[in-house]
Amino acid sequence: MMGNRRGRQTERTLVCVVQALVGLELLVELRNELCIRGILDDCDADMNITLKDTVVENVEGIKSSLPMIFVRGSVIRFIHMPDTFNVSQAVEARRLMLDRAETAYIGGKGALTSTTSGESFKASSSTEEASEF
Amino acid sequence: MATEEESAVKEPLDLIRLSLDERIYVKLRSDRELRGKLHAYDQHLNMILGDVEEVVTTVEIDDETYEEIVRTAKRLIPYLFVRGDGVILVSPPLRTS
């Protein structure tokens, strides 16, 4: 946990909200007047996003269907969110999920560990496995 | 207990903090303006606005008369995330038209 002293940088900005929107269908408006409706697949700390099953509409109204798009964060102007979206709940849920994922990875009683013989998925609290760390 | 210190306005971003949950006016690049309720903001001026009215202003110049035709297009968006690099200014709503 020593590397996490500063906490997750994205939790100090609103990028964590976009990250909490993963899995939802959104409308993303870009600075070049392109509108992309699709399901948010992933978002990184710079707000670079990938969208899947998208319909891209340009200024003239011409639509194209693209299965997967990567959008650089800096070209995003707006993200239309579903108005039923609860921001604080979603951000908190994601934060808890990440905290749990970290703890599970580092290991502890009952966590998934592997033995030196290559066997994996052996959940135990035996001391010989704990010494691997 | 909220003390004076906690709501002290120390830097410009604190002025925006005073407008949380209030309606605000946001001027964006590309001749756009937003009016909506400020739900959240950060130091980049990324914002979450609710019940937003967006006004896009375009100026066309007539080829023959050379007069400027100012057009505005309005849109209503219920729940919007605004990326901060497009924001020029934030203000309480202007009492005009």
PDB file of C-alpha atoms in Angstrom:
ATOM      1  CA  MET A   1       0.000   0.000   0.000  1.00  0.00           C
ATOM      2  CA  MET A   2       3.053   2.255   0.238  1.00  0.00           C
ATOM      3  CA  GLY A   3       2.751   3.317  -3.386  1.00  0.00           C
ATOM      4  CA  ASN A   4      -0.756   4.631  -2.739  1.00  0.00           C
ATOM      5  CA  ARG A   5       0.157   7.351  -0.254  1.00  0.00           C
ATOM      6  CA  ARG A   6      -1.045  10.091  -2.569  1.00  0.00           C
ATOM      7  CA  GLY A   7      -4.274   8.264  -3.304  1.00  0.00           C
ATOM      8  CA  ARG A   8      -5.719   7.905  -6.746  1.00  0.00           C
ATOM      9  CA  GLN A   9      -5.170  11.161  -8.598  1.00  0.00           C
ATOM     10  CA  THR A  10      -8.384  10.804 -10.553  1.00  0.00           C
ATOM     11  CA  GLU A  11     -10.359  10.933  -7.312  1.00  0.00           C
ATOM     12  CA  ARG A  12      -9.417  14.581  -6.934  1.00  0.00           C
ATOM     13  CA  THR A  13     -11.002  15.547 -10.236  1.00  0.00           C
ATOM     14  CA  LEU A  14     -14.258  14.821 -12.010  1.00  0.00           C
ATOM     15  CA  VAL A  15     -12.603  12.220 -14.278  1.00  0.00           C
ATOM     16  CA  CYS A  16     -13.684   9.662 -11.694  1.00  0.00           C
ATOM     17  CA  VAL A  17     -17.274  10.490 -12.634  1.00  0.00           C
ATOM     18  CA  VAL A  18     -16.589   9.591 -16.256  1.00  0.00           C
ATOM     19  CA  GLN A  19     -14.893   6.408 -15.063  1.00  0.00           C
ATOM     20  CA  ALA A  20     -17.970   5.596 -13.013  1.00  0.00           C
ATOM     21  CA  LEU A  21     -20.079   5.949 -16.192  1.00  0.00           C
ATOM     22  CA  VAL A  22     -18.419   2.868 -17.746  1.00  0.00           C
ATOM     23  CA  GLY A  23     -21.018   0.458 -19.046  1.00  0.00           C
ATOM     24  CA  LEU A  24     -23.694   3.088 -19.641  1.00  0.00           C
ATOM     25  CA  GLU A  25     -24.940   4.377 -22.962  1.00  0.00           C
ATOM     26  CA  LEU A  26     -23.891   7.986 -23.386  1.00  0.00           C
ATOM     27  CA  LEU A  27     -23.846  10.728 -25.950  1.00  0.00           C
ATOM     28  CA  VAL A  28     -20.370  12.230 -26.299  1.00  0.00           C
ATOM     29  CA  GLU A  29     -19.992  15.543 -28.102  1.00  0.00           C
ATOM     30  CA  LEU A  30     -16.587  16.346 -29.499  1.00  0.00           C
ATOM     31  CA  ARG A  31     -14.999  19.715 -30.180  1.00  0.00           C
ATOM     32  CA  ASN A  32     -15.136  19.005 -33.924  1.00  0.00           C
ATOM     33  CA  GLU A  33     -18.974  18.897 -33.757  1.00  0.00           C
ATOM     34  CA  LEU A  34     -19.108  15.111 -33.954  1.00  0.00           C
ATOM     35  CA  CYS A  35     -21.703  13.349 -31.784  1.00  0.00           C
ATOM     36  CA  ILE A  36     -21.067   9.788 -30.728  1.00  0.00           C
ATOM     37  CA  ARG A  37     -23.763   7.716 -29.084  1.00  0.00           C
ATOM     38  CA  GLY A  38     -22.425   4.496 -27.617  1.00  0.00           C
ATOM     39  CA  ILE A  39     -21.642   2.429 -24.568  1.00  0.00           C
ATOM     40  CA  LEU A  40     -18.677   3.680 -22.558  1.00  0.00           C
ATOM     41  CA  ASP A  41     -16.164   0.870 -22.489  1.00  0.00           C
ATOM     42  CA  ASP A  42     -13.296   2.441 -20.583  1.00  0.00           C
ATOM     43  CA  CYS A  43     -11.918   5.757 -19.402  1.00  0.00           C
ATOM     44  CA  ASP A  44      -8.400   6.588 -18.253  1.00  0.00           C
ATOM     45  CA  ALA A  45      -6.967   9.345 -16.096  1.00  0.00           C
ATOM     46  CA  ASP A  46      -6.687  11.744 -19.049  1.00  0.00           C
ATOM     47  CA  MET A  47     -10.350  11.138 -19.958  1.00  0.00           C
ATOM     48  CA  ASN A  48      -9.308   9.197 -23.070  1.00  0.00           C
ATOM     49  CA  ILE A  49     -12.270   6.903 -23.669  1.00  0.00           C
ATOM     50  CA  THR A  50     -13.250   3.892 -25.694  1.00  0.00           C
ATOM     51  CA  LEU A  51     -16.849   3.524 -26.804  1.00  0.00           C
ATOM     52  CA  LYS A  52     -18.446   0.442 -28.283  1.00  0.00           C
ATOM     53  CA  ASP A  53     -21.461  -0.196 -30.520  1.00  0.00           C
ATOM     54  CA  THR A  54     -21.429   3.434 -31.543  1.00  0.00           C
ATOM     55  CA  VAL A  55     -23.384   5.592 -33.919  1.00  0.00           C
ATOM     56  CA  VAL A  56     -21.372   8.608 -35.033  1.00  0.00           C
ATOM     57  CA  GLU A  57     -23.258  11.611 -36.356  1.00  0.00           C
ATOM     58  CA  ASN A  58     -21.541  14.563 -37.997  1.00  0.00           C
ATOM     59  CA  VAL A  59     -22.712  18.181 -38.388  1.00  0.00           C
ATOM     60  CA  GLU A  60     -24.588  17.359 -41.586  1.00  0.00           C
ATOM     61  CA  GLY A  61     -26.511  14.608 -39.837  1.00  0.00           C
ATOM     62  CA  ILE A  62     -24.738  11.747 -41.615  1.00  0.00           C
ATOM     63  CA  LYS A  63     -24.572   8.713 -39.364  1.00  0.00           C
ATOM     64  CA  SER A  64     -22.130   5.818 -39.365  1.00  0.00           C
ATOM     65  CA  SER A  65     -22.038   2.712 -37.236  1.00  0.00           C
ATOM     66  CA  LEU A  66     -18.671   1.890 -35.697  1.00  0.00           C
ATOM     67  CA  PRO A  67     -18.175  -1.061 -33.340  1.00  0.00           C
ATOM     68  CA  MET A  68     -15.325   0.470 -31.338  1.00  0.00           C
ATOM     69  CA  ILE A  69     -13.949   4.018 -31.091  1.00  0.00           C
ATOM     70  CA  PHE A  70     -11.068   5.502 -29.146  1.00  0.00           C
ATOM     71  CA  VAL A  71     -11.492   9.169 -28.336  1.00  0.00           C
ATOM     72  CA  ARG A  72      -8.697  11.352 -26.981  1.00  0.00           C
ATOM     73  CA  GLY A  73      -9.857  13.084 -23.813  1.00  0.00           C
ATOM     74  CA  SER A  74      -8.817  16.548 -24.972  1.00  0.00           C
ATOM     75  CA  VAL A  75     -11.304  16.585 -27.865  1.00  0.00           C
ATOM     76  CA  ILE A  76     -14.332  15.927 -25.696  1.00  0.00           C
ATOM     77  CA  ARG A  77     -16.626  18.898 -25.217  1.00  0.00           C
ATOM     78  CA  PHE A  78     -19.644  17.360 -23.448  1.00  0.00           C
ATOM     79  CA  ILE A  79     -20.837  14.038 -22.133  1.00  0.00           C
ATOM     80  CA  HIS A  80     -24.598  13.692 -21.876  1.00  0.00           C
ATOM     81  CA  MET A  81     -25.367  11.528 -18.889  1.00  0.00           C
ATOM     82  CA  PRO A  82     -28.605   9.665 -18.129  1.00  0.00           C
ATOM     83  CA  ASP A  83     -30.576  11.907 -15.783  1.00  0.00           C
ATOM     84  CA  THR A  84     -31.259   8.941 -13.502  1.00  0.00           C
ATOM     85  CA  PHE A  85     -27.542   8.640 -12.815  1.00  0.00           C
ATOM     86  CA  ASN A  86     -26.557   9.099  -9.178  1.00  0.00           C
ATOM     87  CA  VAL A  87     -23.057  10.555  -9.316  1.00  0.00           C
ATOM     88  CA  SER A  88     -21.992  10.268  -5.676  1.00  0.00           C
ATOM     89  CA  GLN A  89     -23.288   6.711  -5.382  1.00  0.00           C
ATOM     90  CA  ALA A  90     -21.548   5.559  -8.546  1.00  0.00           C
ATOM     91  CA  VAL A  91     -18.231   7.218  -7.682  1.00  0.00           C
ATOM     92  CA  GLU A  92     -18.313   5.792  -4.166  1.00  0.00           C
ATOM     93  CA  ALA A  93     -19.173   2.303  -5.457  1.00  0.00           C
ATOM     94  CA  ARG A  94     -16.256   2.441  -7.878  1.00  0.00           C
ATOM     95  CA  ARG A  95     -13.886   3.652  -5.170  1.00  0.00           C
ATOM     96  CA  LEU A  96     -14.878   0.757  -2.913  1.00  0.00           C
ATOM     97  CA  MET A  97     -14.466  -1.709  -5.771  1.00  0.00           C
ATOM     98  CA  LEU A  98     -10.940  -0.438  -6.463  1.00  0.00           C
ATOM     99  CA  ASP A  99     -10.030  -0.561  -2.768  1.00  0.00           C
ATOM    100  CA  ARG A 100     -11.233  -4.149  -2.555  1.00  0.00           C
ATOM    101  CA  ALA A 101      -9.372  -5.078  -5.716  1.00  0.00           C
ATOM    102  CA  GLU A 102      -6.137  -3.697  -4.267  1.00  0.00           C
ATOM    103  CA  THR A 103      -6.518  -5.527  -0.989  1.00  0.00           C
ATOM    104  CA  ALA A 104      -7.374  -8.811  -2.681  1.00  0.00           C
ATOM    105  CA  TYR A 105      -4.332  -8.569  -4.949  1.00  0.00           C
ATOM    106  CA  ILE A 106      -1.846  -7.902  -2.174  1.00  0.00           C
ATOM    107  CA  GLY A 107      -3.154 -10.874  -0.277  1.00  0.00           C
ATOM    108  CA  GLY A 108      -4.324 -11.678   3.169  1.00  0.00           C
ATOM    109  CA  LYS A 109      -6.310 -14.286   4.990  1.00  0.00           C
ATOM    110  CA  GLY A 110      -8.626 -16.029   2.603  1.00  0.00           C
ATOM    111  CA  ALA A 111      -7.287 -14.191  -0.419  1.00  0.00           C
ATOM    112  CA  LEU A 112      -6.308 -16.018  -3.593  1.00  0.00           C
ATOM    113  CA  THR A 113      -2.644 -17.050  -3.500  1.00  0.00           C
ATOM    114  CA  SER A 114      -0.448 -19.322  -5.570  1.00  0.00           C
ATOM    115  CA  THR A 115       2.117 -21.876  -4.426  1.00  0.00           C
ATOM    116  CA  THR A 116       5.672 -22.270  -5.747  1.00  0.00           C
ATOM    117  CA  SER A 117       4.731 -25.470  -7.571  1.00  0.00           C
ATOM    118  CA  GLY A 118       2.485 -23.457  -9.847  1.00  0.00           C
ATOM    119  CA  GLU A 119      -0.802 -24.456  -8.300  1.00  0.00           C
ATOM    120  CA  SER A 120      -3.095 -21.513  -8.113  1.00  0.00           C
ATOM    121  CA  PHE A 121      -6.433 -20.589  -6.587  1.00  0.00           C
ATOM    122  CA  LYS A 122      -5.636 -22.155  -3.293  1.00  0.00           C
ATOM    123  CA  ALA A 123      -7.300 -20.066  -0.656  1.00  0.00           C
ATOM    124  CA  SER A 124      -5.639 -20.511   2.697  1.00  0.00           C
ATOM    125  CA  SER A 125      -3.972 -18.706   5.546  1.00  0.00           C
ATOM    126  CA  SER A 126      -1.020 -21.061   5.868  1.00  0.00           C
ATOM    127  CA  THR A 127       2.299 -19.473   6.874  1.00  0.00           C
ATOM    128  CA  GLU A 128       4.390 -21.123   4.121  1.00  0.00           C
ATOM    129  CA  GLU A 129       2.423 -19.257   1.474  1.00  0.00           C
ATOM    130  CA  ALA A 130       2.468 -16.006   3.332  1.00  0.00           C
ATOM    131  CA  SER A 131       6.270 -16.091   3.268  1.00  0.00           C
ATOM    132  CA  GLU A 132       6.271 -15.714  -0.533  1.00  0.00           C
ATOM    133  CA  PHE A 133       5.470 -12.081  -0.018  1.00  0.00           C
TER     134      PHE A 133
ATOM    135  CA  MET B   1     -20.449  23.159  12.929  1.00  0.00           C
ATOM    136  CA  ALA B   2     -19.594  25.269   9.917  1.00  0.00           C
ATOM    137  CA  THR B   3     -17.193  28.020  10.864  1.00  0.00           C
ATOM    138  CA  GLU B   4     -16.283  31.160   8.941  1.00  0.00           C
ATOM    139  CA  GLU B   5     -12.912  29.573   8.049  1.00  0.00           C
ATOM    140  CA  GLU B   6     -14.487  26.692   6.131  1.00  0.00           C
ATOM    141  CA  SER B   7     -16.501  28.963   3.861  1.00  0.00           C
ATOM    142  CA  ALA B   8     -13.754  31.594   3.507  1.00  0.00           C
ATOM    143  CA  VAL B   9     -13.093  32.668  -0.025  1.00  0.00           C
ATOM    144  CA  LYS B  10      -9.360  32.301  -0.405  1.00  0.00           C
ATOM    145  CA  GLU B  11      -8.906  31.730  -4.121  1.00  0.00           C
ATOM    146  CA  PRO B  12     -10.948  32.169  -7.305  1.00  0.00           C
ATOM    147  CA  LEU B  13     -12.139  28.549  -7.264  1.00  0.00           C
ATOM    148  CA  ASP B  14     -13.765  29.232  -3.910  1.00  0.00           C
ATOM    149  CA  LEU B  15     -16.078  31.685  -5.667  1.00  0.00           C
ATOM    150  CA  ILE B  16     -17.336  28.816  -7.792  1.00  0.00           C
ATOM    151  CA  ARG B  17     -17.762  26.730  -4.659  1.00  0.00           C
ATOM    152  CA  LEU B  18     -20.227  29.352  -3.424  1.00  0.00           C
ATOM    153  CA  SER B  19     -22.394  28.617  -6.491  1.00  0.00           C
ATOM    154  CA  LEU B  20     -22.736  24.855  -5.866  1.00  0.00           C
ATOM    155  CA  ASP B  21     -26.355  23.748  -6.233  1.00  0.00           C
ATOM    156  CA  GLU B  22     -27.206  27.156  -7.656  1.00  0.00           C
ATOM    157  CA  ARG B  23     -27.998  28.056 -11.202  1.00  0.00           C
ATOM    158  CA  ILE B  24     -25.004  29.490 -13.032  1.00  0.00           C
ATOM    159  CA  TYR B  25     -24.034  30.925 -16.365  1.00  0.00           C
ATOM    160  CA  VAL B  26     -21.048  29.386 -18.147  1.00  0.00           C
ATOM    161  CA  LYS B  27     -19.410  30.912 -21.201  1.00  0.00           C
ATOM    162  CA  LEU B  28     -17.641  28.340 -23.361  1.00  0.00           C
ATOM    163  CA  ARG B  29     -15.391  28.534 -26.385  1.00  0.00           C
ATOM    164  CA  SER B  30     -16.946  28.393 -29.856  1.00  0.00           C
ATOM    165  CA  ASP B  31     -19.605  31.000 -28.951  1.00  0.00           C
ATOM    166  CA  ARG B  32     -21.518  28.714 -26.637  1.00  0.00           C
ATOM    167  CA  GLU B  33     -23.210  29.518 -23.363  1.00  0.00           C
ATOM    168  CA  LEU B  34     -24.736  27.268 -20.775  1.00  0.00           C
ATOM    169  CA  ARG B  35     -27.225  28.007 -18.049  1.00  0.00           C
ATOM    170  CA  GLY B  36     -27.781  25.255 -15.550  1.00  0.00           C
ATOM    171  CA  LYS B  37     -27.576  24.062 -11.977  1.00  0.00           C
ATOM    172  CA  LEU B  38     -24.046  23.400 -10.805  1.00  0.00           C
ATOM    173  CA  HIS B  39     -23.785  19.966  -9.208  1.00  0.00           C
ATOM    174  CA  ALA B  40     -20.006  19.520  -9.194  1.00  0.00           C
ATOM    175  CA  TYR B  41     -16.792  21.087 -10.409  1.00  0.00           C
ATOM    176  CA  ASP B  42     -13.052  20.500 -10.105  1.00  0.00           C
ATOM    177  CA  GLN B  43      -9.827  22.490 -10.499  1.00  0.00           C
ATOM    178  CA  HIS B  44      -9.846  21.948 -14.270  1.00  0.00           C
ATOM    179  CA  LEU B  45     -13.349  23.446 -14.334  1.00  0.00           C
ATOM    180  CA  ASN B  46     -14.794  20.136 -15.464  1.00  0.00           C
ATOM    181  CA  MET B  47     -18.396  20.524 -14.326  1.00  0.00           C
ATOM    182  CA  ILE B  48     -21.563  18.579 -13.899  1.00  0.00           C
ATOM    183  CA  LEU B  49     -24.625  20.649 -14.673  1.00  0.00           C
ATOM    184  CA  GLY B  50     -28.287  19.760 -14.380  1.00  0.00           C
ATOM    185  CA  ASP B  51     -31.259  21.101 -16.392  1.00  0.00           C
ATOM    186  CA  VAL B  52     -28.981  22.872 -18.829  1.00  0.00           C
ATOM    187  CA  GLU B  53     -29.933  25.257 -21.574  1.00  0.00           C
ATOM    188  CA  GLU B  54     -27.216  25.573 -24.203  1.00  0.00           C
ATOM    189  CA  VAL B  55     -27.177  28.568 -26.538  1.00  0.00           C
ATOM    190  CA  VAL B  56     -25.015  28.449 -29.662  1.00  0.00           C
ATOM    191  CA  THR B  57     -24.525  31.791 -31.417  1.00  0.00           C
ATOM    192  CA  THR B  58     -23.619  31.986 -35.097  1.00  0.00           C
ATOM    193  CA  VAL B  59     -23.003  35.108 -37.177  1.00  0.00           C
ATOM    194  CA  GLU B  60     -23.599  34.895 -40.893  1.00  0.00           C
ATOM    195  CA  ILE B  61     -22.706  37.675 -43.290  1.00  0.00           C
ATOM    196  CA  ASP B  62     -25.094  38.124 -46.182  1.00  0.00           C
ATOM    197  CA  ASP B  63     -23.221  38.038 -49.511  1.00  0.00           C
ATOM    198  CA  GLU B  64     -25.162  40.929 -51.031  1.00  0.00           C
ATOM    199  CA  THR B  65     -26.124  43.221 -48.204  1.00  0.00           C
ATOM    200  CA  TYR B  66     -23.093  42.428 -46.048  1.00  0.00           C
ATOM    201  CA  GLU B  67     -25.278  42.617 -43.003  1.00  0.00           C
ATOM    202  CA  GLU B  68     -24.551  40.384 -40.046  1.00  0.00           C
ATOM    203  CA  ILE B  69     -27.246  37.851 -39.269  1.00  0.00           C
ATOM    204  CA  VAL B  70     -26.953  36.682 -35.704  1.00  0.00           C
ATOM    205  CA  ARG B  71     -28.607  33.335 -35.038  1.00  0.00           C
ATOM    206  CA  THR B  72     -28.946  31.498 -31.773  1.00  0.00           C
ATOM    207  CA  ALA B  73     -29.763  27.821 -31.398  1.00  0.00           C
ATOM    208  CA  LYS B  74     -30.956  26.546 -28.052  1.00  0.00           C
ATOM    209  CA  ARG B  75     -30.930  23.051 -26.636  1.00  0.00           C
ATOM    210  CA  LEU B  76     -32.069  21.530 -23.378  1.00  0.00           C
ATOM    211  CA  ILE B  77     -29.925  18.834 -21.770  1.00  0.00           C
ATOM    212  CA  PRO B  78     -31.053  17.245 -18.483  1.00  0.00           C
ATOM    213  CA  TYR B  79     -27.679  16.123 -17.116  1.00  0.00           C
ATOM    214  CA  LEU B  80     -24.376  17.215 -18.597  1.00  0.00           C
ATOM    215  CA  PHE B  81     -20.676  16.681 -17.979  1.00  0.00           C
ATOM    216  CA  VAL B  82     -18.656  19.623 -19.302  1.00  0.00           C
ATOM    217  CA  ARG B  83     -14.947  19.282 -19.941  1.00  0.00           C
ATOM    218  CA  GLY B  84     -13.079  22.115 -18.302  1.00  0.00           C
ATOM    219  CA  ASP B  85     -10.767  23.087 -21.157  1.00  0.00           C
ATOM    220  CA  GLY B  86     -13.721  24.594 -23.016  1.00  0.00           C
ATOM    221  CA  VAL B  87     -14.782  26.879 -20.163  1.00  0.00           C
ATOM    222  CA  ILE B  88     -14.057  30.602 -20.413  1.00  0.00           C
ATOM    223  CA  LEU B  89     -16.005  31.988 -17.476  1.00  0.00           C
ATOM    224  CA  VAL B  90     -18.456  31.022 -14.752  1.00  0.00           C
ATOM    225  CA  SER B  91     -20.897  33.445 -13.205  1.00  0.00           C
ATOM    226  CA  PRO B  92     -24.247  33.665 -11.448  1.00  0.00           C
ATOM    227  CA  PRO B  93     -26.947  33.880 -14.152  1.00  0.00           C
ATOM    228  CA  LEU B  94     -27.071  37.261 -15.881  1.00  0.00           C
ATOM    229  CA  ARG B  95     -30.342  39.107 -15.474  1.00  0.00           C
ATOM    230  CA  THR B  96     -30.906  39.824 -19.199  1.00  0.00           C
ATOM    231  CA  SER B  97     -33.651  39.083 -21.763  1.00  0.00           C
TER     232      SER B  97
END
